[in-house]
mmCIF file of C-alpha atoms and ligand atoms in Angstrom:
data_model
loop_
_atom_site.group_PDB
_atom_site.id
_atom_site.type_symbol
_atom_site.label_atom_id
_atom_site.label_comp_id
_atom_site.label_asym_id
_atom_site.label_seq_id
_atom_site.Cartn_x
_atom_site.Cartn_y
_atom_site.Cartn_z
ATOM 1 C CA UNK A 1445 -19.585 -72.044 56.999
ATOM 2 C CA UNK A 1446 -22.926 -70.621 55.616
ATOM 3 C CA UNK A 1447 -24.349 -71.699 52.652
ATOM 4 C CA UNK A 1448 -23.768 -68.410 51.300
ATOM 5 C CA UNK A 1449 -19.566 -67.798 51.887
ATOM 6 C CA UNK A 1450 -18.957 -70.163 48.504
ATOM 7 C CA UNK A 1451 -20.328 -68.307 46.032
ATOM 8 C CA UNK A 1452 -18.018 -65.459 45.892
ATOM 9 C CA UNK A 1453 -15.999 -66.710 43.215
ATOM 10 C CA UNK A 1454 -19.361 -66.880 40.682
ATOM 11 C CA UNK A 1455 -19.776 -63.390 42.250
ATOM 12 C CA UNK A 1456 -16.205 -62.364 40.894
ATOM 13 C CA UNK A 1457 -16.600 -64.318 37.724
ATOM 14 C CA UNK A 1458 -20.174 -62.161 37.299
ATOM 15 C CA UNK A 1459 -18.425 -58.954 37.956
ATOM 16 C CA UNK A 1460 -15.318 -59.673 35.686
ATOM 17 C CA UNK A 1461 -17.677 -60.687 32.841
ATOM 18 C CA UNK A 1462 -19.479 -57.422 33.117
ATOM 19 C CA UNK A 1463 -15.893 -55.596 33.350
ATOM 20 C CA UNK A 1464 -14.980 -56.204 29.945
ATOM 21 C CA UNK A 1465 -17.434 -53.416 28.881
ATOM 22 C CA UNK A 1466 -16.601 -50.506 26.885
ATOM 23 C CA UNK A 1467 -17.448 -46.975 27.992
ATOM 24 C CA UNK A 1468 -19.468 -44.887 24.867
ATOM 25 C CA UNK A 1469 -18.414 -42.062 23.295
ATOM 26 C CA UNK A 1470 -18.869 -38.455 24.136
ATOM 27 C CA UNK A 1471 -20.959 -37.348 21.622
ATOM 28 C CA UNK A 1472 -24.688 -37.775 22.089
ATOM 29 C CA UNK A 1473 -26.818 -36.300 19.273
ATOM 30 C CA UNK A 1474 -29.787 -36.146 21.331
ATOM 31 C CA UNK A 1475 -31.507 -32.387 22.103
ATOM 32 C CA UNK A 1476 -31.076 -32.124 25.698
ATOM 33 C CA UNK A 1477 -31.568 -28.279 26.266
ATOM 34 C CA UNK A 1478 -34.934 -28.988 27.109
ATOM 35 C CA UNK A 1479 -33.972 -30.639 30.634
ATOM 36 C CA UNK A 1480 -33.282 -28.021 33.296
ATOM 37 C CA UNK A 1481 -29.660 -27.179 34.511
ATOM 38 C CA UNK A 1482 -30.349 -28.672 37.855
ATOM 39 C CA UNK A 1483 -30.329 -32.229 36.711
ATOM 40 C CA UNK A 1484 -26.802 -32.078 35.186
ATOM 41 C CA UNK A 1485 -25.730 -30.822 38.657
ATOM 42 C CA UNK A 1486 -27.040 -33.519 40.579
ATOM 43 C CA UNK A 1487 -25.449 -36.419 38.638
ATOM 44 C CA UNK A 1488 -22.330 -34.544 38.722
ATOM 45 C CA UNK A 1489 -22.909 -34.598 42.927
ATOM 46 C CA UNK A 1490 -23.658 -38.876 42.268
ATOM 47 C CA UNK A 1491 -20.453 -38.669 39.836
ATOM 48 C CA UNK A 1492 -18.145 -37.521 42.897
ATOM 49 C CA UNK A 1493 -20.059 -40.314 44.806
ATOM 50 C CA UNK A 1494 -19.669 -42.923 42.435
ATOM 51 C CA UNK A 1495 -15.501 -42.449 42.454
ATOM 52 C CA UNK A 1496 -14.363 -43.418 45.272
ATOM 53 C CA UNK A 1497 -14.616 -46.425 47.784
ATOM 54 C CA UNK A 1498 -11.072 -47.902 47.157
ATOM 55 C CA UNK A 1499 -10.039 -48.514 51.307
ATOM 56 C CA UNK A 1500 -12.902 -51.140 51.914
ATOM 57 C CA UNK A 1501 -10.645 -53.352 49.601
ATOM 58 C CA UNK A 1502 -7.958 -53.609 51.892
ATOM 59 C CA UNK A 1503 -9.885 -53.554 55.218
ATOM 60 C CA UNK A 1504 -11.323 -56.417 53.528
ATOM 61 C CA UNK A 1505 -8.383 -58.091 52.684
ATOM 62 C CA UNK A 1506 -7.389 -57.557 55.934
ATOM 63 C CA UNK A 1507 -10.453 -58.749 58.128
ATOM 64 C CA UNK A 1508 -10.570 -61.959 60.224
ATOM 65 C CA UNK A 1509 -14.669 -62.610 59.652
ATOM 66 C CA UNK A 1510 -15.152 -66.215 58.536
ATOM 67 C CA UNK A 1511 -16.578 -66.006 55.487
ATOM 68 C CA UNK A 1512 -14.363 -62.848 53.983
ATOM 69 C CA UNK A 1513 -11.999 -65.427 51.969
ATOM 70 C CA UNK A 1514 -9.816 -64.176 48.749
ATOM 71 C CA UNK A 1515 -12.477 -64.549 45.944
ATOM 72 C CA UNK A 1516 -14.611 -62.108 47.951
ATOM 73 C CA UNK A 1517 -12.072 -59.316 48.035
ATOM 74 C CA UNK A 1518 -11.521 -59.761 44.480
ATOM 75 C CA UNK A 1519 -14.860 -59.637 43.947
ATOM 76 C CA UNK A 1520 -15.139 -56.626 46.063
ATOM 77 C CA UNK A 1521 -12.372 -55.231 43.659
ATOM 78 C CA UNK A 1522 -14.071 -55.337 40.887
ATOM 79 C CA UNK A 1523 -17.435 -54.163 41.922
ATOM 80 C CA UNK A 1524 -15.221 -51.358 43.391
ATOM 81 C CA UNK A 1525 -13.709 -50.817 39.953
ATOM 82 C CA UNK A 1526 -17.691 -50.976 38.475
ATOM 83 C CA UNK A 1527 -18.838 -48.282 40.820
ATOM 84 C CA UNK A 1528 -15.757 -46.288 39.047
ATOM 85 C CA UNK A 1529 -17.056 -46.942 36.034
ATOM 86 C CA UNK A 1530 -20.303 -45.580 36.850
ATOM 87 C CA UNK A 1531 -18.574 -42.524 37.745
ATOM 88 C CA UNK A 1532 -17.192 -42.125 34.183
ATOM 89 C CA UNK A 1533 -20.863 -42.277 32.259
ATOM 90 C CA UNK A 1534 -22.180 -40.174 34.655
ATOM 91 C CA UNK A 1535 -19.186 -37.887 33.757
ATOM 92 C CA UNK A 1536 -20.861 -37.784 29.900
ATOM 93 C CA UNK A 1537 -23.755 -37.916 30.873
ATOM 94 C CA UNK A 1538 -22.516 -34.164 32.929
ATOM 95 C CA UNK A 1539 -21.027 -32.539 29.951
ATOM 96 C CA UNK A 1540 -23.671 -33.417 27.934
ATOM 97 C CA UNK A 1541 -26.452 -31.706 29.859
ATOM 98 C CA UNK A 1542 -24.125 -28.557 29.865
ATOM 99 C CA UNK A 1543 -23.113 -28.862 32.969
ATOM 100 C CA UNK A 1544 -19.202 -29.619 35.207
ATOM 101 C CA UNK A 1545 -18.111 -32.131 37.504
ATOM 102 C CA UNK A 1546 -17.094 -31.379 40.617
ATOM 103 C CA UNK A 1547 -14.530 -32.481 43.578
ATOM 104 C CA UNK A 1548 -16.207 -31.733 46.948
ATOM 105 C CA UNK A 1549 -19.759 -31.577 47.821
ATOM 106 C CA UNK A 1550 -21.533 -32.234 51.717
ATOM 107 C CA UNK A 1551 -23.539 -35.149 50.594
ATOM 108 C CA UNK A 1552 -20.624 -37.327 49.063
ATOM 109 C CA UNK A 1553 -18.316 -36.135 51.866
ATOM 110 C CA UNK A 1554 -20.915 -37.524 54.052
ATOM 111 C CA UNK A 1555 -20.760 -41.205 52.830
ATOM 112 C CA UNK A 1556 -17.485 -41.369 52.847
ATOM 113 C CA UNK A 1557 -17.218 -40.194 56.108
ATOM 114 C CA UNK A 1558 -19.658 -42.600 57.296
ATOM 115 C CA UNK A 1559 -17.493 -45.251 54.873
ATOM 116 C CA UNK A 1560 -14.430 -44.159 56.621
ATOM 117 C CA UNK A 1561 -15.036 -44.265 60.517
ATOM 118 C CA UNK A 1562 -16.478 -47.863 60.797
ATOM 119 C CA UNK A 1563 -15.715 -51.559 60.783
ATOM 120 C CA UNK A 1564 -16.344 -53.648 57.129
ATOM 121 C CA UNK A 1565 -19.783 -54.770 58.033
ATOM 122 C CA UNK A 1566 -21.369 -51.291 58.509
ATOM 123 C CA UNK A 1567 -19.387 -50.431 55.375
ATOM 124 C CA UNK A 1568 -21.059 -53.014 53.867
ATOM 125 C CA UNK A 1569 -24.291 -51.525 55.276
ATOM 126 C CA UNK A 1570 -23.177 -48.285 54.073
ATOM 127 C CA UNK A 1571 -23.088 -49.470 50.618
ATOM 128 C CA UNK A 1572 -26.153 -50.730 50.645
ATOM 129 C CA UNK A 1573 -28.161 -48.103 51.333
ATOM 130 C CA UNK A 1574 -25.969 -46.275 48.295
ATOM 131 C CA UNK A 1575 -27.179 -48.730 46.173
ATOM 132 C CA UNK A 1576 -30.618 -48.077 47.453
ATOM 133 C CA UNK A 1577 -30.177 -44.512 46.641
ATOM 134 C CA UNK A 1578 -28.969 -45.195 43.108
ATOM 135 C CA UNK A 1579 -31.506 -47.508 41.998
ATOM 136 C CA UNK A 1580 -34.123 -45.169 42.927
ATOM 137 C CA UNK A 1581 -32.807 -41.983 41.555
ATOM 138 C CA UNK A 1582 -31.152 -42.970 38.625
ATOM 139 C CA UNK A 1583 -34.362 -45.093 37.617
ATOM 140 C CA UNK A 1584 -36.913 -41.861 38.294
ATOM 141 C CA UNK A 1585 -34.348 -39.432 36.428
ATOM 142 C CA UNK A 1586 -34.264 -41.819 33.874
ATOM 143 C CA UNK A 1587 -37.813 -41.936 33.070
ATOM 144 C CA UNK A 1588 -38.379 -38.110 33.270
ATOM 145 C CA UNK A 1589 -34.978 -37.872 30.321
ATOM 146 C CA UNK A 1590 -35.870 -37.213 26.777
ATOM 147 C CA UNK A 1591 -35.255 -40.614 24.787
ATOM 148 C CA UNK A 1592 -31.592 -41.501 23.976
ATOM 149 C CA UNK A 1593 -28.251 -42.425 25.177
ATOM 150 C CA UNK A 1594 -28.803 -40.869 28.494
ATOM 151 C CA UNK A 1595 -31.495 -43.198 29.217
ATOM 152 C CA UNK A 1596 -29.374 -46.182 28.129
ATOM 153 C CA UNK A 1597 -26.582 -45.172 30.052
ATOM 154 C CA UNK A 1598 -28.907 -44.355 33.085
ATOM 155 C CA UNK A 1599 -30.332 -47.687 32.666
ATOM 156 C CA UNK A 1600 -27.073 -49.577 32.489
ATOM 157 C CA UNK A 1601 -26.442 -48.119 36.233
ATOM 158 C CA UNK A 1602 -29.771 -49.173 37.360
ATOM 159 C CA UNK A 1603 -29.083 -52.642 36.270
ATOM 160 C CA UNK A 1604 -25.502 -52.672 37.568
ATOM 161 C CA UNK A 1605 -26.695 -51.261 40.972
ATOM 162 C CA UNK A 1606 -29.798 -54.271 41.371
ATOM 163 C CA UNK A 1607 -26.267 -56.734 41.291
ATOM 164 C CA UNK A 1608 -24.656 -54.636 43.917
ATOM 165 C CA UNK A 1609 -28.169 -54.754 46.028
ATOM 166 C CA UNK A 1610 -28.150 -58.201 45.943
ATOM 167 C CA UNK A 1611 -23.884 -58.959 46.316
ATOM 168 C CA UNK A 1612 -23.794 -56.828 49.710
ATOM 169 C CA UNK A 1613 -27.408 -58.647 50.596
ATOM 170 C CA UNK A 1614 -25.459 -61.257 50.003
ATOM 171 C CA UNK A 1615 -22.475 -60.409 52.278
ATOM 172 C CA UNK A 1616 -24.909 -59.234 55.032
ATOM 173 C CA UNK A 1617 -26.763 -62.228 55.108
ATOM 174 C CA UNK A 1618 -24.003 -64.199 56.137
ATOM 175 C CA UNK A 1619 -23.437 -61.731 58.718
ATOM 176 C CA UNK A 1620 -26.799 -61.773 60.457
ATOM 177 C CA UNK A 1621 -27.788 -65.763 61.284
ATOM 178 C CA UNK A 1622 -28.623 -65.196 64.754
ATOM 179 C CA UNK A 1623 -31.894 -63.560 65.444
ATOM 180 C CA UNK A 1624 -30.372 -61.050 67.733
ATOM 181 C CA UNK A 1625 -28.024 -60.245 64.842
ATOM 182 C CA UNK A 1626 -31.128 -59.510 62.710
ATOM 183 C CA UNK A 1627 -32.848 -57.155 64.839
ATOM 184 C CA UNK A 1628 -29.584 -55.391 65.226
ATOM 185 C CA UNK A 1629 -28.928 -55.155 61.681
ATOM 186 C CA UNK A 1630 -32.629 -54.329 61.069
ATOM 187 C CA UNK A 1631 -32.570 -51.469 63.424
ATOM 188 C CA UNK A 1632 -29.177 -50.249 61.865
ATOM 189 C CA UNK A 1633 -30.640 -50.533 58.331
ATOM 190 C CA UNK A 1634 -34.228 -48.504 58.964
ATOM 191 C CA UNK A 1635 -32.204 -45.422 60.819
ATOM 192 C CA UNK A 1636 -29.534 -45.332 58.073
ATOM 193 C CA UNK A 1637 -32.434 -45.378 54.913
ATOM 194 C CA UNK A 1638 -34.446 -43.139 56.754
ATOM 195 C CA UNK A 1639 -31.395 -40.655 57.267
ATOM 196 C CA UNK A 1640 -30.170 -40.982 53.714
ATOM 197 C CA UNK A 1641 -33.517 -40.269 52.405
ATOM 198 C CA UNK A 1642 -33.371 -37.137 54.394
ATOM 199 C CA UNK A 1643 -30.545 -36.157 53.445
ATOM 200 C CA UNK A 1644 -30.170 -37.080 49.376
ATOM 201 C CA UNK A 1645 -33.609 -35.223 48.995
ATOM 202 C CA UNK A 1646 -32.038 -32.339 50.729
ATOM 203 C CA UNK A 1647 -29.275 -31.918 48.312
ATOM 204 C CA UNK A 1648 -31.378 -33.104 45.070
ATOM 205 C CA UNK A 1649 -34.765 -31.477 45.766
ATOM 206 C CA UNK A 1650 -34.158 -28.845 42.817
ATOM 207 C CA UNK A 1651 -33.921 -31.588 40.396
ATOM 208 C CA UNK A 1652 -36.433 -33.218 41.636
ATOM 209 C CA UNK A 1653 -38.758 -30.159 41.586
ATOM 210 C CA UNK A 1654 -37.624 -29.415 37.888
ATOM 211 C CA UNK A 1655 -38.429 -33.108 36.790
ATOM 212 C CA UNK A 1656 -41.429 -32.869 38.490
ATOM 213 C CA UNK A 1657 -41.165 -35.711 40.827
ATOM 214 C CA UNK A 1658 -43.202 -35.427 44.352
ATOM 215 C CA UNK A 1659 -41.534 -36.116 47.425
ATOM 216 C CA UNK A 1660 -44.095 -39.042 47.754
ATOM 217 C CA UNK A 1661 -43.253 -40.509 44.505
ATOM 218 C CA UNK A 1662 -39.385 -40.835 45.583
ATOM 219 C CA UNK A 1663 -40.302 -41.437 49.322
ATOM 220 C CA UNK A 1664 -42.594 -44.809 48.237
ATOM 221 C CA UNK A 1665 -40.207 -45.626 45.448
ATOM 222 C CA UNK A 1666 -37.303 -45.551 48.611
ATOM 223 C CA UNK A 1667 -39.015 -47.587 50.928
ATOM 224 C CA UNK A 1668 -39.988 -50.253 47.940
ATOM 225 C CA UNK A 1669 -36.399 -50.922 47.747
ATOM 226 C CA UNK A 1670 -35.460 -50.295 51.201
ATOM 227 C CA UNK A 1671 -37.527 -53.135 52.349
ATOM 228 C CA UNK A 1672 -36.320 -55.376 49.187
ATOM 229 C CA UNK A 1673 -33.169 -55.376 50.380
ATOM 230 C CA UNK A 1674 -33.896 -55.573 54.237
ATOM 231 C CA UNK A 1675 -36.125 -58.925 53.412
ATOM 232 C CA UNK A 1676 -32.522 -60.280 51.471
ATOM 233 C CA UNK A 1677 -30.836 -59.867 54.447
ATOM 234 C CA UNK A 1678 -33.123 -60.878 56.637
ATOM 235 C CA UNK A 1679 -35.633 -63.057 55.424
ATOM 236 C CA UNK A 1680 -34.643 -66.919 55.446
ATOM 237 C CA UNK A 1681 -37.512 -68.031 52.614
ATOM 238 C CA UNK A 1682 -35.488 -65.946 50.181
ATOM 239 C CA UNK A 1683 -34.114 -67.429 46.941
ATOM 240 C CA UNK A 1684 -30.219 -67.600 46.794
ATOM 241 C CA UNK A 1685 -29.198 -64.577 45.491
ATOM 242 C CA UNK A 1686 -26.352 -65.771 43.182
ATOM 243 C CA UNK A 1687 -29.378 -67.403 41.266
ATOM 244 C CA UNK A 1688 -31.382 -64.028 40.447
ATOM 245 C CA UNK A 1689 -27.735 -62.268 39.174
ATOM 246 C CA UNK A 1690 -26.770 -65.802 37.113
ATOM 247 C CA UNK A 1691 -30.020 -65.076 35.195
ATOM 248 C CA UNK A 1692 -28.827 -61.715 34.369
ATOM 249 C CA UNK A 1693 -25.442 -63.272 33.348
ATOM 250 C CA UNK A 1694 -27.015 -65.387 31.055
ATOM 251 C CA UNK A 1695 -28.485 -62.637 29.136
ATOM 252 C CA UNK A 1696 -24.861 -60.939 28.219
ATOM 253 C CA UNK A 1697 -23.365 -58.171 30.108
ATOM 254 C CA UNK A 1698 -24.276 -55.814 27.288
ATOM 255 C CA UNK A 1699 -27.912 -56.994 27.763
ATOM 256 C CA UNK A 1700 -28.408 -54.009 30.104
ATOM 257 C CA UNK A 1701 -28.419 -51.421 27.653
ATOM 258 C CA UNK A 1702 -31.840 -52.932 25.904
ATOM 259 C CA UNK A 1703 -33.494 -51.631 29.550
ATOM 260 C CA UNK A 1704 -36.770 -49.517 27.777
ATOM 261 C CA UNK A 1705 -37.604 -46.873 29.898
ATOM 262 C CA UNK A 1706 -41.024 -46.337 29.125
ATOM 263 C CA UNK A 1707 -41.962 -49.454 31.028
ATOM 264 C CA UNK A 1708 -40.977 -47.737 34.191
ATOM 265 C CA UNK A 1709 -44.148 -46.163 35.627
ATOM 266 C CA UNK A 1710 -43.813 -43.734 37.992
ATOM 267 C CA UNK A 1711 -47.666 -44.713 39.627
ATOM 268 C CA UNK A 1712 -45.364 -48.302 39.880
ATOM 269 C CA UNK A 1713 -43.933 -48.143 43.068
ATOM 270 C CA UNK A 1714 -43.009 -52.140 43.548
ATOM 271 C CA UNK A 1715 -39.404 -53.247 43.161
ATOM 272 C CA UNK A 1716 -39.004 -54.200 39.240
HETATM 273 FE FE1 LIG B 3016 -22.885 -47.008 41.082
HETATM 274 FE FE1 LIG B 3017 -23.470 -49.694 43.157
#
């Protein structure tokens, strides 16, 4: 056994603190008919996103890897049930720009796809890079939104999706000790980032060309993170992760929504 495979049940104990949360209200009295129409449609294409995920529970429950054990699929629950919630405040966030949510769309049907045909630690990998993708996005939208709940809400993702980083880290970690197992995982993990890059900015660039963001900006932002969570996986001199989240625990689970914005500088392209 790894050093690693016990902490899943502070993992689930992080993840049910943070579950007791209460989703806001509707109503946002903030002017948003100043930000363009194609921003509303892309969160409702990361709303889709953010809903599903359910069948990596049971494969989970299911799998014979050593250090899959019963507090990690309840953990994996309930950051399963988080993502979920993250697809109901980017539902207000939706109506509240004007804009509707939506059921199918290429990108989303894409992951899941990719979710779908493939054994729990690519899934794992999978999820990873989605959390790569959210940081990034949700962090740059963020800091090109008027001031207001959107930005809170926005922020509350970001925070929620720097736990997920680290969890699957986490997972992967334990699933790459052998340096052969590394360089696998390593190649995996550049060829899927690279793709999903590709591919998000594809399906996003109008919003990103309305909020003015460069292709460099998102690109250098991407890789920032991209190598983050590569060195979790991979690199042994790394901190336990458990450690950075408990921090985060200590602060309160409603801590998150105290994120300011303004401190995120787009010329900042360095993991926060
Ligand atoms: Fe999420
Ligand atoms: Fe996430």
């Amino acid at each position: 056994m790894n050093t690693e495979g016990g902490n899943w049940a502070r993992w689930k104990r992080f993840f049910k603190a943070r579950s007791e949360r209460q989703l806001p209200t509707l109503f946002d009295p903030a002017d948003y008919t100043g930000v363009p129409e194609s921003v509303a449609q892309s969160l409702a294409i990361f709303q889709l996103g953010e809903s599903g995920g359910g069948t990596i529970i049971e494969q989970a429950r299911l799998s014979s890897i050593d250090e899959v054990d019963d507090h990690y699929v309840e953990a994996l629950e309930l950051f399963v049930k988080e993502e979920h919630r993250h697809a109901e405040l980017l539902a207000i966030c939706v109506r509240n720009l004007g804009g509707s949510l939506i059921n199918s769309n290429w990108t989303a049907s894409l992951f899941v796809f990719a979710r779908r045909l493939i054994g729990l630690r690519l899934k794992v990998l999978v999820l990873l890079v989605a959390e790569v993708v959210g940081i990034c996005y949700y962090q740059l939208l963020a800091s090109r939104l008027p001031a207001g709940r959107h930005r809170s809400l926005l922020a509350q993702i970001v925070t929620d999706e720097h736990a997920h980083l680290r969890f699957h880290s986490s997972f992967l970690r334990t699933q790459t000790q052998t340096w052969w197992r590394r360089l696998i995982f390593t190649g995996a993990w550049r060829s899927a980032t690279v793709a999903a890059a590709v591919v998000v900015y594809l399906d996003h660039r109008a919003a990103m060309r309305d909020l003015k963001l460069s292709p460099g900006t998102v690109w250098r932002r991407w890789m920032s993170f991209s190598r983050l969570a590569e060195d979790l996986v991979t690199d042994r001199r790394q901190p336990t992760f458990i450690d950075t989240v408990i921090r985060e625990e200590c602060r309160g689970p409603d801590s998150t929504v105290q994120i300011e914005f303004n401190t995120l500088s787009l010329a900042e392209d360095r993991p926060s």
